[in-house]
Amino acid sequence: MSWTVSVIRYHFNEDARETMQEKINRTLVTEANRMAVY
């Protein structure tokens, strides 16, 4: 999980259209789906 947090922080752009919370939520969903596949 710590790896995911660092990726979010690294890719976050101040000018992005999505908020930090939206990015976190989307990333958590992506990670959950990835774990569900394996």
mmCIF file of N, CA and C in Angstrom:
data_model
loop_
_atom_site.group_PDB
_atom_site.id
_atom_site.type_symbol
_atom_site.label_atom_id
_atom_site.label_comp_id
_atom_site.label_asym_id
_atom_site.label_seq_id
_atom_site.Cartn_x
_atom_site.Cartn_y
_atom_site.Cartn_z
ATOM 1 N N MET A 1 0.825 -1.193 0.000
ATOM 2 C CA MET A 1 0.000 0.000 0.000
ATOM 3 C C MET A 1 0.865 1.251 0.000
ATOM 4 N N SER A 2 1.982 1.223 0.666
ATOM 5 C CA SER A 2 2.864 2.396 0.699
ATOM 6 C C SER A 2 3.369 2.729 -0.702
ATOM 7 N N TRP A 3 3.567 1.702 -1.536
ATOM 8 C CA TRP A 3 3.995 1.939 -2.912
ATOM 9 C C TRP A 3 2.940 2.737 -3.670
ATOM 10 N N THR A 4 1.675 2.384 -3.488
ATOM 11 C CA THR A 4 0.573 3.075 -4.154
ATOM 12 C C THR A 4 0.535 4.542 -3.752
ATOM 13 N N VAL A 5 0.714 4.815 -2.476
ATOM 14 C CA VAL A 5 0.689 6.198 -1.988
ATOM 15 C C VAL A 5 1.792 7.011 -2.647
ATOM 16 N N SER A 6 2.988 6.453 -2.754
ATOM 17 C CA SER A 6 4.091 7.188 -3.371
ATOM 18 C C SER A 6 3.823 7.441 -4.852
ATOM 19 N N VAL A 7 3.159 6.510 -5.517
ATOM 20 C CA VAL A 7 2.817 6.694 -6.928
ATOM 21 C C VAL A 7 1.814 7.830 -7.081
ATOM 22 N N ILE A 8 0.807 7.868 -6.215
ATOM 23 C CA ILE A 8 -0.175 8.957 -6.256
ATOM 24 C C ILE A 8 0.533 10.291 -6.074
ATOM 25 N N ARG A 9 1.396 10.376 -5.101
ATOM 26 C CA ARG A 9 2.098 11.616 -4.804
ATOM 27 C C ARG A 9 2.973 12.024 -5.992
ATOM 28 N N TYR A 10 3.638 11.055 -6.593
ATOM 29 C CA TYR A 10 4.538 11.324 -7.707
ATOM 30 C C TYR A 10 3.788 11.842 -8.933
ATOM 31 N N HIS A 11 2.627 11.264 -9.209
ATOM 32 C CA HIS A 11 1.888 11.612 -10.420
ATOM 33 C C HIS A 11 0.929 12.781 -10.248
ATOM 34 N N PHE A 12 0.743 13.256 -9.009
ATOM 35 C CA PHE A 12 -0.232 14.318 -8.777
ATOM 36 C C PHE A 12 0.228 15.613 -9.432
ATOM 37 N N ASN A 13 -0.695 16.229 -10.168
ATOM 38 C CA ASN A 13 -0.398 17.475 -10.870
ATOM 39 C C ASN A 13 -1.336 18.548 -10.340
ATOM 40 N N GLU A 14 -0.791 19.678 -9.919
ATOM 41 C CA GLU A 14 -1.598 20.769 -9.365
ATOM 42 C C GLU A 14 -2.667 21.247 -10.347
ATOM 43 N N ASP A 15 -2.394 21.134 -11.634
ATOM 44 C CA ASP A 15 -3.318 21.621 -12.659
ATOM 45 C C ASP A 15 -4.299 20.547 -13.138
ATOM 46 N N ALA A 16 -4.232 19.374 -12.531
ATOM 47 C CA ALA A 16 -5.096 18.279 -12.970
ATOM 48 C C ALA A 16 -6.566 18.620 -12.747
ATOM 49 N N ARG A 17 -7.416 18.091 -13.620
ATOM 50 C CA ARG A 17 -8.852 18.347 -13.516
ATOM 51 C C ARG A 17 -9.492 17.553 -12.385
ATOM 52 N N GLU A 18 -8.886 16.437 -12.008
ATOM 53 C CA GLU A 18 -9.465 15.652 -10.918
ATOM 54 C C GLU A 18 -8.789 16.033 -9.601
ATOM 55 N N THR A 19 -9.551 16.003 -8.547
ATOM 56 C CA THR A 19 -9.015 16.362 -7.237
ATOM 57 C C THR A 19 -8.147 15.233 -6.696
ATOM 58 N N MET A 20 -7.372 15.547 -5.673
ATOM 59 C CA MET A 20 -6.530 14.534 -5.044
ATOM 60 C C MET A 20 -7.394 13.394 -4.507
ATOM 61 N N GLN A 21 -8.545 13.744 -3.920
ATOM 62 C CA GLN A 21 -9.436 12.708 -3.376
ATOM 63 C C GLN A 21 -9.949 11.798 -4.483
ATOM 64 N N GLU A 22 -10.322 12.373 -5.618
ATOM 65 C CA GLU A 22 -10.799 11.568 -6.747
ATOM 66 C C GLU A 22 -9.697 10.647 -7.250
ATOM 67 N N LYS A 23 -8.474 11.174 -7.296
ATOM 68 C CA LYS A 23 -7.342 10.369 -7.746
ATOM 69 C C LYS A 23 -7.093 9.205 -6.781
ATOM 70 N N ILE A 24 -7.157 9.498 -5.490
ATOM 71 C CA ILE A 24 -6.966 8.445 -4.486
ATOM 72 C C ILE A 24 -8.049 7.387 -4.622
ATOM 73 N N ASN A 25 -9.303 7.827 -4.730
ATOM 74 C CA ASN A 25 -10.415 6.881 -4.860
ATOM 75 C C ASN A 25 -10.254 6.012 -6.097
ATOM 76 N N ARG A 26 -9.910 6.621 -7.220
ATOM 77 C CA ARG A 26 -9.751 5.875 -8.470
ATOM 78 C C ARG A 26 -8.613 4.869 -8.345
ATOM 79 N N THR A 27 -7.517 5.295 -7.734
ATOM 80 C CA THR A 27 -6.368 4.409 -7.575
ATOM 81 C C THR A 27 -6.699 3.233 -6.661
ATOM 82 N N LEU A 28 -7.438 3.510 -5.573
ATOM 83 C CA LEU A 28 -7.826 2.423 -4.670
ATOM 84 C C LEU A 28 -8.718 1.416 -5.379
ATOM 85 N N VAL A 29 -9.641 1.896 -6.192
ATOM 86 C CA VAL A 29 -10.521 1.001 -6.951
ATOM 87 C C VAL A 29 -9.697 0.176 -7.933
ATOM 88 N N THR A 30 -8.762 0.817 -8.610
ATOM 89 C CA THR A 30 -7.898 0.112 -9.563
ATOM 90 C C THR A 30 -7.097 -0.979 -8.859
ATOM 91 N N GLU A 31 -6.517 -0.633 -7.706
ATOM 92 C CA GLU A 31 -5.732 -1.609 -6.941
ATOM 93 C C GLU A 31 -6.606 -2.767 -6.463
ATOM 94 N N ALA A 32 -7.810 -2.454 -5.993
ATOM 95 C CA ALA A 32 -8.725 -3.496 -5.519
ATOM 96 C C ALA A 32 -9.098 -4.436 -6.662
ATOM 97 N N ASN A 33 -9.368 -3.871 -7.828
ATOM 98 C CA ASN A 33 -9.714 -4.692 -8.990
ATOM 99 C C ASN A 33 -8.532 -5.561 -9.411
ATOM 100 N N ARG A 34 -7.341 -5.001 -9.350
ATOM 101 C CA ARG A 34 -6.138 -5.751 -9.716
ATOM 102 C C ARG A 34 -5.936 -6.921 -8.754
ATOM 103 N N MET A 35 -6.144 -6.679 -7.462
ATOM 104 C CA MET A 35 -5.990 -7.746 -6.468
ATOM 105 C C MET A 35 -7.067 -8.813 -6.642
ATOM 106 N N ALA A 36 -8.265 -8.406 -7.036
ATOM 107 C CA ALA A 36 -9.369 -9.347 -7.216
ATOM 108 C C ALA A 36 -9.096 -10.300 -8.381
ATOM 109 N N VAL A 37 -8.354 -9.835 -9.360
ATOM 110 C CA VAL A 37 -8.044 -10.654 -10.535
ATOM 111 C C VAL A 37 -7.097 -11.787 -10.152
ATOM 112 N N TYR A 38 -6.129 -11.509 -9.277
ATOM 113 C CA TYR A 38 -5.125 -12.511 -8.927
ATOM 114 C C TYR A 38 -5.598 -13.434 -7.866
#
